[in-house]
PDB file of C-alpha atoms in Angstrom:
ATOM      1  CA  UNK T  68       0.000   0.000   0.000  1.00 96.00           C
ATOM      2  CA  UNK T  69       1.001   3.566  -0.502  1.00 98.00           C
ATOM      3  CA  UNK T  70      -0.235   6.995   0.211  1.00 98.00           C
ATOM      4  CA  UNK T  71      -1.991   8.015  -2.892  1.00 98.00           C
ATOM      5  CA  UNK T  72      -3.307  11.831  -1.849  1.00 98.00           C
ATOM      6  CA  UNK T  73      -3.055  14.193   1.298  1.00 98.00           C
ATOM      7  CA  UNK T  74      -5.691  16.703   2.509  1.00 98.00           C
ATOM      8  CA  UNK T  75      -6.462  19.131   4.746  1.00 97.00           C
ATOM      9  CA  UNK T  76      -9.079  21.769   5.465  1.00 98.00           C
ATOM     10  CA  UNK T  77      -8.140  24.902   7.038  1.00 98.00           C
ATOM     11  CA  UNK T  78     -11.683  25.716   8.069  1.00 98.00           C
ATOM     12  CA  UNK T  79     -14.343  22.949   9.477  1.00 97.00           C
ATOM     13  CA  UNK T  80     -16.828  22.082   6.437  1.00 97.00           C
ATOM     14  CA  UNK T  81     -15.656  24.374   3.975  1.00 97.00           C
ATOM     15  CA  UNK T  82     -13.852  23.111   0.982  1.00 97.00           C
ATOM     16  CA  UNK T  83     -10.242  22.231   1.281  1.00 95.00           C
ATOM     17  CA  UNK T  84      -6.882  22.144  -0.237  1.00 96.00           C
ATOM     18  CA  UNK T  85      -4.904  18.756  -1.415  1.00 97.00           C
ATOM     19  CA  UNK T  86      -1.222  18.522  -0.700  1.00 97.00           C
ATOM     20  CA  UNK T  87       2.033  16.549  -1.872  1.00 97.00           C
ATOM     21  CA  UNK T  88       3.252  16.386   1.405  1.00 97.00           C
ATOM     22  CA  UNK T  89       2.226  17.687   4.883  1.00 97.00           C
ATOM     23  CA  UNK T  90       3.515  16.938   8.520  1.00 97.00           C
ATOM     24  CA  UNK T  91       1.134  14.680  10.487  1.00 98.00           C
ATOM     25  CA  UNK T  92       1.340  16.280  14.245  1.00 97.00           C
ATOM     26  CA  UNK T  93      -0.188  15.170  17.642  1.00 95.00           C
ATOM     27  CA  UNK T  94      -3.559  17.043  16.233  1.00 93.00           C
ATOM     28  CA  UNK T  95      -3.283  15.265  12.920  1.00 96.00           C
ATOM     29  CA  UNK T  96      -2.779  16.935   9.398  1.00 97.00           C
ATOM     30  CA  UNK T  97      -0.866  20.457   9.924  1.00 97.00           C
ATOM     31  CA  UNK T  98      -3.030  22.826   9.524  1.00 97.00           C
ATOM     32  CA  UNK T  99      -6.459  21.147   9.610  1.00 97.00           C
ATOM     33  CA  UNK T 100      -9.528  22.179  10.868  1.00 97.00           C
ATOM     34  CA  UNK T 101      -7.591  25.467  12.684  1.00 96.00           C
ATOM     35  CA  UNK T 102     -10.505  27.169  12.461  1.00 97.00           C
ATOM     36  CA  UNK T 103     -14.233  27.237  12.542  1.00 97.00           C
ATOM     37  CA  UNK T 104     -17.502  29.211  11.947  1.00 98.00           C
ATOM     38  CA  UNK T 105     -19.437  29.759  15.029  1.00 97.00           C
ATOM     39  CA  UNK T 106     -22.964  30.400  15.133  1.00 97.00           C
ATOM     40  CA  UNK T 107     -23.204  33.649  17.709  1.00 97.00           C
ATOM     41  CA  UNK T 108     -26.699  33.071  18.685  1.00 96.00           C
ATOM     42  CA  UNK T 109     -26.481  29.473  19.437  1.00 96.00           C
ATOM     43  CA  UNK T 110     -22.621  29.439  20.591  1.00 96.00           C
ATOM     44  CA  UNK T 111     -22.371  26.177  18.274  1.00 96.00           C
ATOM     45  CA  UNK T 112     -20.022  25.312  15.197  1.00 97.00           C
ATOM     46  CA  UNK T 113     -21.615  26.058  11.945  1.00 97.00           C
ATOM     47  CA  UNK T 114     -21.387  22.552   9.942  1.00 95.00           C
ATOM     48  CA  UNK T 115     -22.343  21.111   6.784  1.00 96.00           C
ATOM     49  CA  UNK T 116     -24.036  17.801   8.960  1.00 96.00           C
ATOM     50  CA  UNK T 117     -26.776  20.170   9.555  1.00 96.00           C
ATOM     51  CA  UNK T 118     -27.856  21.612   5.592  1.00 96.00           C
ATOM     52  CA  UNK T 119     -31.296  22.826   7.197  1.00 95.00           C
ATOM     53  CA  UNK T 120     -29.296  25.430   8.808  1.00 96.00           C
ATOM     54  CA  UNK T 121     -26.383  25.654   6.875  1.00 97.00           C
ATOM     55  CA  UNK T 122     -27.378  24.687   3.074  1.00 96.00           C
ATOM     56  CA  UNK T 123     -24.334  25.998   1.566  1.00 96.00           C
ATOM     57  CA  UNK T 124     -21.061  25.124   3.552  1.00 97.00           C
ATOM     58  CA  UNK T 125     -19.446  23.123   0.508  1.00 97.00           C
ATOM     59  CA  UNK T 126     -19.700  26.536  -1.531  1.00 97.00           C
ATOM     60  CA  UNK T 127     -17.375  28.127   0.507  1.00 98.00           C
ATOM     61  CA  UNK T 128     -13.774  27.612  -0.293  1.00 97.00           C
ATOM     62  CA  UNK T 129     -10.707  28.023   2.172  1.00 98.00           C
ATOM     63  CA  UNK T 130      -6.979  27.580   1.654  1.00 97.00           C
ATOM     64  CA  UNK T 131      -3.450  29.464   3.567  1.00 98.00           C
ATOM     65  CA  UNK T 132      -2.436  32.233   1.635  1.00 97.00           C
ATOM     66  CA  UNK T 133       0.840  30.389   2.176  1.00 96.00           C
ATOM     67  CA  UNK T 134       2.153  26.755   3.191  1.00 94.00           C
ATOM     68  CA  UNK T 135       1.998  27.196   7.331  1.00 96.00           C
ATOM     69  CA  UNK T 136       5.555  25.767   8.660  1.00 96.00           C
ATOM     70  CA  UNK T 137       5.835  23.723  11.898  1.00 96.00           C
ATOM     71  CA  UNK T 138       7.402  26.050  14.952  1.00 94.00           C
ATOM     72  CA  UNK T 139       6.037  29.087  13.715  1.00 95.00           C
ATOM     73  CA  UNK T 140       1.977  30.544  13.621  1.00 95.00           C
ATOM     74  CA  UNK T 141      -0.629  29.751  11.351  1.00 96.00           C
ATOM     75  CA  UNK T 142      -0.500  32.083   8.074  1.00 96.00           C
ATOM     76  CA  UNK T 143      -3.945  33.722   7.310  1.00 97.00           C
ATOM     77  CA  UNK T 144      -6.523  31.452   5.963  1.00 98.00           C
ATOM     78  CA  UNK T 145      -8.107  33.041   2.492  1.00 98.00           C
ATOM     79  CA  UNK T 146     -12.063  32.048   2.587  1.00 98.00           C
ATOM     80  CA  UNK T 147     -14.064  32.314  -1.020  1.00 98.00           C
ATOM     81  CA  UNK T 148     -17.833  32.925  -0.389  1.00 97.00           C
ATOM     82  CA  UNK T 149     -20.271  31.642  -3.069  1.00 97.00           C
ATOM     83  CA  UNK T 150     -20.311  34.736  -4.853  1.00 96.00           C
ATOM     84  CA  UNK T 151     -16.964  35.004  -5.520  1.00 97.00           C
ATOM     85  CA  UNK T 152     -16.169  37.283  -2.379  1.00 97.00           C
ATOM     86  CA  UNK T 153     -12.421  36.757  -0.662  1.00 97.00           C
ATOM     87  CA  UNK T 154     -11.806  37.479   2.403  1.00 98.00           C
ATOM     88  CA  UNK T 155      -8.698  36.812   5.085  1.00 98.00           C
ATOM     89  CA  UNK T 156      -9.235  35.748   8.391  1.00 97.00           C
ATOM     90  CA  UNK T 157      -6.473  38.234   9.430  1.00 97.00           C
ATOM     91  CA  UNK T 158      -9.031  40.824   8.068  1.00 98.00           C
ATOM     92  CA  UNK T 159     -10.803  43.204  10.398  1.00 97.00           C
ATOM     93  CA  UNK T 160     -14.069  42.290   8.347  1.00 97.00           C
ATOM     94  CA  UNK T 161     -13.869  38.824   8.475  1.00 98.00           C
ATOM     95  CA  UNK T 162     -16.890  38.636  10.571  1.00 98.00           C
ATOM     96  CA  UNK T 163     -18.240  41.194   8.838  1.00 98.00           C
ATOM     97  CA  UNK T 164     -18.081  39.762   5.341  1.00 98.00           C
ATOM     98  CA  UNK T 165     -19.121  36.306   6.494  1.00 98.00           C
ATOM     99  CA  UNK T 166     -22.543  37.299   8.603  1.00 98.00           C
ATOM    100  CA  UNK T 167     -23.636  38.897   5.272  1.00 98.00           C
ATOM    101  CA  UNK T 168     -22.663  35.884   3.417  1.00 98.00           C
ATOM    102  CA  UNK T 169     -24.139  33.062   5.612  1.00 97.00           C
ATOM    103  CA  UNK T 170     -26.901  35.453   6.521  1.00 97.00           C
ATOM    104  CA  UNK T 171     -26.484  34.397  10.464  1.00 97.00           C
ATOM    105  CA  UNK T 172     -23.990  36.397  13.167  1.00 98.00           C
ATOM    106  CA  UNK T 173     -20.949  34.089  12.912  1.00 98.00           C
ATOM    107  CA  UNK T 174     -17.516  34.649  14.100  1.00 98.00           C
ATOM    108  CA  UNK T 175     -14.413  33.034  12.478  1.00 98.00           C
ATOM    109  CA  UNK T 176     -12.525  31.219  15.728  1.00 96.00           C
ATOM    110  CA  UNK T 177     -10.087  29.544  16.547  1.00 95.00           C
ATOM    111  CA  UNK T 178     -10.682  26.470  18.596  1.00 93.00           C
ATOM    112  CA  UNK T 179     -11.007  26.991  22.393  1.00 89.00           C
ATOM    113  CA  UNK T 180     -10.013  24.620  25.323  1.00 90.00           C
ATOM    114  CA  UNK T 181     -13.472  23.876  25.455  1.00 88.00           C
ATOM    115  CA  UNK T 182     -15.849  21.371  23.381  1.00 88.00           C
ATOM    116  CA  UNK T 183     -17.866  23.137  21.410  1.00 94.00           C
ATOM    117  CA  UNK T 184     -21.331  21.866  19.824  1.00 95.00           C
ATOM    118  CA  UNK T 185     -22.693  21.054  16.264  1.00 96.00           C
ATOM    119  CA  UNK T 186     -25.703  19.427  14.933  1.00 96.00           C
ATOM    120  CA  UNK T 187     -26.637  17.255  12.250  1.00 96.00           C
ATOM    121  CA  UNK T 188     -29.528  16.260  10.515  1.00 97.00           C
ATOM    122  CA  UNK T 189     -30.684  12.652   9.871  1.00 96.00           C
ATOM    123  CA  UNK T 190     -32.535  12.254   5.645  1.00 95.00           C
ATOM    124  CA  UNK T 191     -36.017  11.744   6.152  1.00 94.00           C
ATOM    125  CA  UNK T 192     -35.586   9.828   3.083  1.00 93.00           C
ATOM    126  CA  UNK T 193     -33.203   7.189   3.989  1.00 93.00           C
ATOM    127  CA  UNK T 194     -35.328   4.574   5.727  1.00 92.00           C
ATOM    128  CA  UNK T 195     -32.686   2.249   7.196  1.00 90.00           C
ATOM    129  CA  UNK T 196     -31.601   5.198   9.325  1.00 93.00           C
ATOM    130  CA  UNK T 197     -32.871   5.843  12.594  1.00 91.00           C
ATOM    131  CA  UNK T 198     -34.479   9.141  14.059  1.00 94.00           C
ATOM    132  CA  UNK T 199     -35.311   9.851  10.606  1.00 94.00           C
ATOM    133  CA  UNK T 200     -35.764  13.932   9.671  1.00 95.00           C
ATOM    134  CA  UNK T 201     -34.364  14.788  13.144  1.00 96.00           C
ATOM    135  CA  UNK T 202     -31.639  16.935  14.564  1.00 95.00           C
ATOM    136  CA  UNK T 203     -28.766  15.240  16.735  1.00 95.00           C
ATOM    137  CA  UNK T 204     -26.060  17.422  18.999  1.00 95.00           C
ATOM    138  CA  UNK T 205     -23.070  16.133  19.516  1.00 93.00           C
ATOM    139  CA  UNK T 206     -19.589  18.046  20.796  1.00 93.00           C
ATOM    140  CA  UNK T 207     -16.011  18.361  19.350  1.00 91.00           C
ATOM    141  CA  UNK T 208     -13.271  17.383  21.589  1.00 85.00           C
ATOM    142  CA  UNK T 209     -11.605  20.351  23.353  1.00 84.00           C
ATOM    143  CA  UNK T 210      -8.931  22.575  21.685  1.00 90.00           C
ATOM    144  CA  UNK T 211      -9.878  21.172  17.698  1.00 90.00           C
ATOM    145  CA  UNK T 212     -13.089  21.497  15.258  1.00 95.00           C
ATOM    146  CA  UNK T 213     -13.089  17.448  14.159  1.00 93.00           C
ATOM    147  CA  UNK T 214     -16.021  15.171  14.635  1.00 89.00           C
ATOM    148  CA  UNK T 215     -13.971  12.068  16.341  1.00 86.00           C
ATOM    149  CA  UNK T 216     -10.966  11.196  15.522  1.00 88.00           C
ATOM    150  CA  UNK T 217      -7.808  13.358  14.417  1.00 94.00           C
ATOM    151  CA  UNK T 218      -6.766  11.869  11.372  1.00 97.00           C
ATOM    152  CA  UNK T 219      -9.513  10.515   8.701  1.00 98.00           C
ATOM    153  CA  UNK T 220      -8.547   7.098   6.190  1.00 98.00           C
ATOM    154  CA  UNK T 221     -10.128   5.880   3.039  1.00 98.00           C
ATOM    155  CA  UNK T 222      -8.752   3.338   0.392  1.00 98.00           C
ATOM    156  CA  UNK T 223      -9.152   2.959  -3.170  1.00 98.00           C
ATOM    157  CA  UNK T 224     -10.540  -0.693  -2.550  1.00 98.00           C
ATOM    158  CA  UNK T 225     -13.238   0.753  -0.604  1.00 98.00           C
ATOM    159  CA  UNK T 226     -14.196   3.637  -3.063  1.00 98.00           C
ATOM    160  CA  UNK T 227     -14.405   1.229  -5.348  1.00 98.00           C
ATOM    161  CA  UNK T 228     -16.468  -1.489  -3.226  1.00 98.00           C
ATOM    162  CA  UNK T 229     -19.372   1.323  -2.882  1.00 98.00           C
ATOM    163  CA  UNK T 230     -18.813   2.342  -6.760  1.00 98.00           C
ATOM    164  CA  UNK T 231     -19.799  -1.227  -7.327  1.00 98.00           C
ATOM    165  CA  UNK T 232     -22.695  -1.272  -5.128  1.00 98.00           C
ATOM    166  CA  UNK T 233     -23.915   1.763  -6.528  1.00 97.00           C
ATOM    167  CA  UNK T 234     -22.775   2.149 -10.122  1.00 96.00           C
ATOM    168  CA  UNK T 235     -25.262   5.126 -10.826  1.00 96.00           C
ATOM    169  CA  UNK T 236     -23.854   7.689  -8.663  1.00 97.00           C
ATOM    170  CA  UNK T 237     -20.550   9.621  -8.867  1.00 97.00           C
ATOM    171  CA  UNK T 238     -18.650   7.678  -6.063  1.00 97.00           C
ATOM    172  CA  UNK T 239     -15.344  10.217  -5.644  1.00 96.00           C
ATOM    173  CA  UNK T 240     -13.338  10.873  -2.592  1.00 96.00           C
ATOM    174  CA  UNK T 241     -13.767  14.145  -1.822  1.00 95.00           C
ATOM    175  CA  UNK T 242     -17.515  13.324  -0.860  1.00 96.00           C
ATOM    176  CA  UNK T 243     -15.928  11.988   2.332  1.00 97.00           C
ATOM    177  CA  UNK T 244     -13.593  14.742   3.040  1.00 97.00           C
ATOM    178  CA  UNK T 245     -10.936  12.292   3.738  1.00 98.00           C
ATOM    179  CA  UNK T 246      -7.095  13.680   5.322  1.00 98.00           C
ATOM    180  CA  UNK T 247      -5.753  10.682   3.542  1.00 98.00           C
ATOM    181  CA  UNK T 248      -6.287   8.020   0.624  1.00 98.00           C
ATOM    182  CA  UNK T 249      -4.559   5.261   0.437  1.00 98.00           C
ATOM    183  CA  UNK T 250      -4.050   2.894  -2.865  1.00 98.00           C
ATOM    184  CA  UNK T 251      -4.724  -0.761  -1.393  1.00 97.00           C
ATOM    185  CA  UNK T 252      -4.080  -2.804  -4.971  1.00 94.00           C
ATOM    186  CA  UNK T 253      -5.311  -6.274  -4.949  1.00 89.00           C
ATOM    187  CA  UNK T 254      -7.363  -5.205  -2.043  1.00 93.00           C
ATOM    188  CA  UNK T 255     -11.651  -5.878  -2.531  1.00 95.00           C
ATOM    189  CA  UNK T 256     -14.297  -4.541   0.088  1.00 97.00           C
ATOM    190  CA  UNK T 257     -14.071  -2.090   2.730  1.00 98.00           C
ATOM    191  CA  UNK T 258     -11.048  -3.185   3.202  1.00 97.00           C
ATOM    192  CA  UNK T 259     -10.117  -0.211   5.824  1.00 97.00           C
ATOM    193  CA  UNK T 260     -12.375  -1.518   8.878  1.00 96.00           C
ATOM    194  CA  UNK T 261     -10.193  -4.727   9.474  1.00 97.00           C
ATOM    195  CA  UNK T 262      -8.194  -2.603  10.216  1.00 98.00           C
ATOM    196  CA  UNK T 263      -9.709  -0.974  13.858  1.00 98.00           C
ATOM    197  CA  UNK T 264      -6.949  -1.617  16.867  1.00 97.00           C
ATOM    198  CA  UNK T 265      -4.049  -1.938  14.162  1.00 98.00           C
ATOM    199  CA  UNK T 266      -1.282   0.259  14.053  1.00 98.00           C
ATOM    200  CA  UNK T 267      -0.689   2.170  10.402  1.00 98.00           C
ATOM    201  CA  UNK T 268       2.914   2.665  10.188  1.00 98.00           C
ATOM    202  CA  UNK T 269       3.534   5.329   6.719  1.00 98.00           C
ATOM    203  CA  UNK T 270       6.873   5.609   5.275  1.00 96.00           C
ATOM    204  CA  UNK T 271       9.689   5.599   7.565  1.00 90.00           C
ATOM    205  CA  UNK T 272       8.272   7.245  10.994  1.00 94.00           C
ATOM    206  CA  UNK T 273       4.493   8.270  11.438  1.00 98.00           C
ATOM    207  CA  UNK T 274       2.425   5.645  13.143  1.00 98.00           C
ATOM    208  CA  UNK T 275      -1.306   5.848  13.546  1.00 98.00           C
ATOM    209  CA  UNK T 276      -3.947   3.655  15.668  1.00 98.00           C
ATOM    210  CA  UNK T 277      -7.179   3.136  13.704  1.00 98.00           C
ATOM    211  CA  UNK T 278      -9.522   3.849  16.705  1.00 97.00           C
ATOM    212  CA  UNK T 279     -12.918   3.148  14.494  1.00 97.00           C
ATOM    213  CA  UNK T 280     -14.948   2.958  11.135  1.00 98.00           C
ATOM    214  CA  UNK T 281     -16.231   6.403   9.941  1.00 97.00           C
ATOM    215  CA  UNK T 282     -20.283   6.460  10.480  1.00 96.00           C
ATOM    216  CA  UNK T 283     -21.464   8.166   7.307  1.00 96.00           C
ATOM    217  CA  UNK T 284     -24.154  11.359   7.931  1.00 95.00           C
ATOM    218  CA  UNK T 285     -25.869  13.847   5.456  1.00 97.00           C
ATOM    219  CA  UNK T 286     -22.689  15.129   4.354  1.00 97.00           C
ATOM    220  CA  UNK T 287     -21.957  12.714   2.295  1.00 97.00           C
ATOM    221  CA  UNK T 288     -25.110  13.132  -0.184  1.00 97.00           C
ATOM    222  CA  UNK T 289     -24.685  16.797  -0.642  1.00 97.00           C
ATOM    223  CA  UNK T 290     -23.745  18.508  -3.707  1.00 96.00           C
ATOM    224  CA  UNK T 291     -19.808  19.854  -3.985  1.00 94.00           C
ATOM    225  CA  UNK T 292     -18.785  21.946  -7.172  1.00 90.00           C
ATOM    226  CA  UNK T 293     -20.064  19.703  -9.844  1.00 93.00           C
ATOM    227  CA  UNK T 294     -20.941  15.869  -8.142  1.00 95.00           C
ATOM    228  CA  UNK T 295     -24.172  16.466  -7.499  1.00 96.00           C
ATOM    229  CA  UNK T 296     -26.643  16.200  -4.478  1.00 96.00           C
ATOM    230  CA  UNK T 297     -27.015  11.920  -4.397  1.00 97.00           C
ATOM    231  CA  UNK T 298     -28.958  10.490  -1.399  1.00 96.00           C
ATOM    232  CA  UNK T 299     -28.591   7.196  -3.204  1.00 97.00           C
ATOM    233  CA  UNK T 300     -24.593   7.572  -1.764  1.00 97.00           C
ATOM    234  CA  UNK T 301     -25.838   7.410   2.134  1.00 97.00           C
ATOM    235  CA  UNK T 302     -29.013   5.313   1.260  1.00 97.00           C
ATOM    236  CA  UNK T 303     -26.289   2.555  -0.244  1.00 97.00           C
ATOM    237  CA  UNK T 304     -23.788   3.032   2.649  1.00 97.00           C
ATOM    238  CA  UNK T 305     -26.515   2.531   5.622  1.00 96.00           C
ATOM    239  CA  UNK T 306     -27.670  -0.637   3.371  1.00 96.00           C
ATOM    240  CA  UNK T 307     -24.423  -2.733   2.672  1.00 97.00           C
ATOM    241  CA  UNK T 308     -22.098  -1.147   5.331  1.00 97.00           C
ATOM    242  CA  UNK T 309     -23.869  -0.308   8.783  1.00 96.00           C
ATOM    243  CA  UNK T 310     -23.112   3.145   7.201  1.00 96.00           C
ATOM    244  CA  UNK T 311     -19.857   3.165   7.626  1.00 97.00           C
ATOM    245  CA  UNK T 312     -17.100   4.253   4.850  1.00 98.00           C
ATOM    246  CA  UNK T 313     -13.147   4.449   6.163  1.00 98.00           C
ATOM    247  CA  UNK T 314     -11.427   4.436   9.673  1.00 98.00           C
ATOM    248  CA  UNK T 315     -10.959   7.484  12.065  1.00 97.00           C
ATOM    249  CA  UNK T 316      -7.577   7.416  13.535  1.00 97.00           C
ATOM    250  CA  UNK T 317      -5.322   8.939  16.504  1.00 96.00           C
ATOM    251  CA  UNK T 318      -1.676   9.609  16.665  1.00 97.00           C
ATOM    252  CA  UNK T 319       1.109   7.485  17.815  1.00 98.00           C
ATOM    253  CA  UNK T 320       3.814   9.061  16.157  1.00 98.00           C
ATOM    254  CA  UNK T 321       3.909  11.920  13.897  1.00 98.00           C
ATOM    255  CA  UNK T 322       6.466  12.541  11.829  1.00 98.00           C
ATOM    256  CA  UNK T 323       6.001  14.010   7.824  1.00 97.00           C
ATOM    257  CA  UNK T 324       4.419  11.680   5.159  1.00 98.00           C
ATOM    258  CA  UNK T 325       4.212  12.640   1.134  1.00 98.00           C
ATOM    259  CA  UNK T 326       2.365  10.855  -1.557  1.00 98.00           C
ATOM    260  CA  UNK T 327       3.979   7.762  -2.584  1.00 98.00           C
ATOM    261  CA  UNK T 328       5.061   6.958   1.185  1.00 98.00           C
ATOM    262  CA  UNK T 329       4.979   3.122   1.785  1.00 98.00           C
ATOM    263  CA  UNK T 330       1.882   1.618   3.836  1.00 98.00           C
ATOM    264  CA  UNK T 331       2.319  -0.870   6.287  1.00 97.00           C
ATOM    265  CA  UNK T 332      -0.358  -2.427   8.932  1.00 97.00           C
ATOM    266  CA  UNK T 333       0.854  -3.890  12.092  1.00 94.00           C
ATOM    267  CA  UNK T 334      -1.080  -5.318  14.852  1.00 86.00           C
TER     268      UNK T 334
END
């Protein structure tokens, strides 16, 4: 196995920005998730789980205006609105600019020693799910913006075990916002999941612990620049898999990885 692609994004649910190489730290990809939109009437991160409230998160765009380097601060963040609108979020109007965009009080933040709340919204549609058309809460760990774990895992084998099971959607990675794909040739099925409790050891020094399989949400079915909106995606997921498509995973040691680093699973 090897690592086929590397990404990050700078601020929770927007659109982010695919590297050739990036350090892996003790909060996972450098530079991920740093910041956040936060709702200033509810106190809770904005977040594409929830499109009721926030029907246009993947239309936002967000990338450093240059690479951040370990030892030293984050560089600014650069966030495209959906109208084409840039703003920094060194900018004095950051908040400004983004309110009017989201048309909601938000502030752009960094994260906080505390948790900090987000919802999500379960399809109606999507019978095999349970609490069906309802809104769940749940909290990010203290001091980052992710859902679970720190680093996120797919594999080719697995894109293409749902691309066979549902051969009429567009079945591409970035639907699952993964920090990195791996190319698992010869590999068939979800191939990922045997791999919960194993260590991942990537080129010569990072080492990861798969902690547990990725439940799939609304996310997943939403339309991003040109895939469009597919419910058939989740629908097939919470069918064949439990709903579950790659592996969450925490840090054992970091260390930098690139594309083309050598994969290796231990127990």
């Amino acid at each position: 196995m090897q690592v086929a692609s590397l990404w990050r994004y700078p601020v929770k649910s927007m659109m982010g920005e695919e590297m050739n190489a990036c350090d892996i730290t003790e909060k996972g990809l450098f530079g991920d998730r740093v910041y956040g939109v936060v709702d200033r009437e509810t106190g809770k991160l904005a977040n594409a789980k929830n499109p009721k409230k926030w029907p246009n998160m993947f239309r936002y765009r967000a990338a450093f205006i240059e690479p951040p380097k370990l030892g030293k601060p984050f560089p600014p963040v650069r966030v495209i609105a959906p109208n084409g609108q840039t703003v920094a979020s060194s900018d004095d109007n950051a908040d400004k600019v983004l309110t009017e965009s989201f048309q909601r009080a938000v502030t752009l933040s960094s994260p906080s020693p505390d948790a900090i709340e987000f919802e999500g919204y379960v399809p109606e549609e999507i019978e095999e799910l349970d609490n069906r058309g309802s809104i769940f809460t749940r909290q990010s760990p203290g001091e980052t913006f992710f859902d679970i774990g720190k680093i996120h895992i797919i594999t080719t084998s697995t894109i293409d075990a749902l691309r066979s099971l549902t051969p009429n959607s567009r079945v591409e990675p970035r639907r699952f916002r993964p920090n990195i794909i791996l190319e698992t040739p010869n590999e068939q099925g979800f191939i990922e999941q045997e791999w919960v409790g194993k260590t991942l050891t990537i080129g010569n020094k990072v080492q990861l612990k798969i902690v547990q399989p990725t439940k799939r949400c609304v996310m997943t079915t939403l339309a991003q620049g040109d895939l469009p909106k597919d419910i058939n995606i989740l629908r097939t997921l919470a069918k064949e898999n439990d709903g579950n498509f790659g592996v969450y995973a925490d840090i054992i040691q970091p260390g930098p990885v690139k594309i083309g680093d050598t994969v290796q699973v231990n127990e």
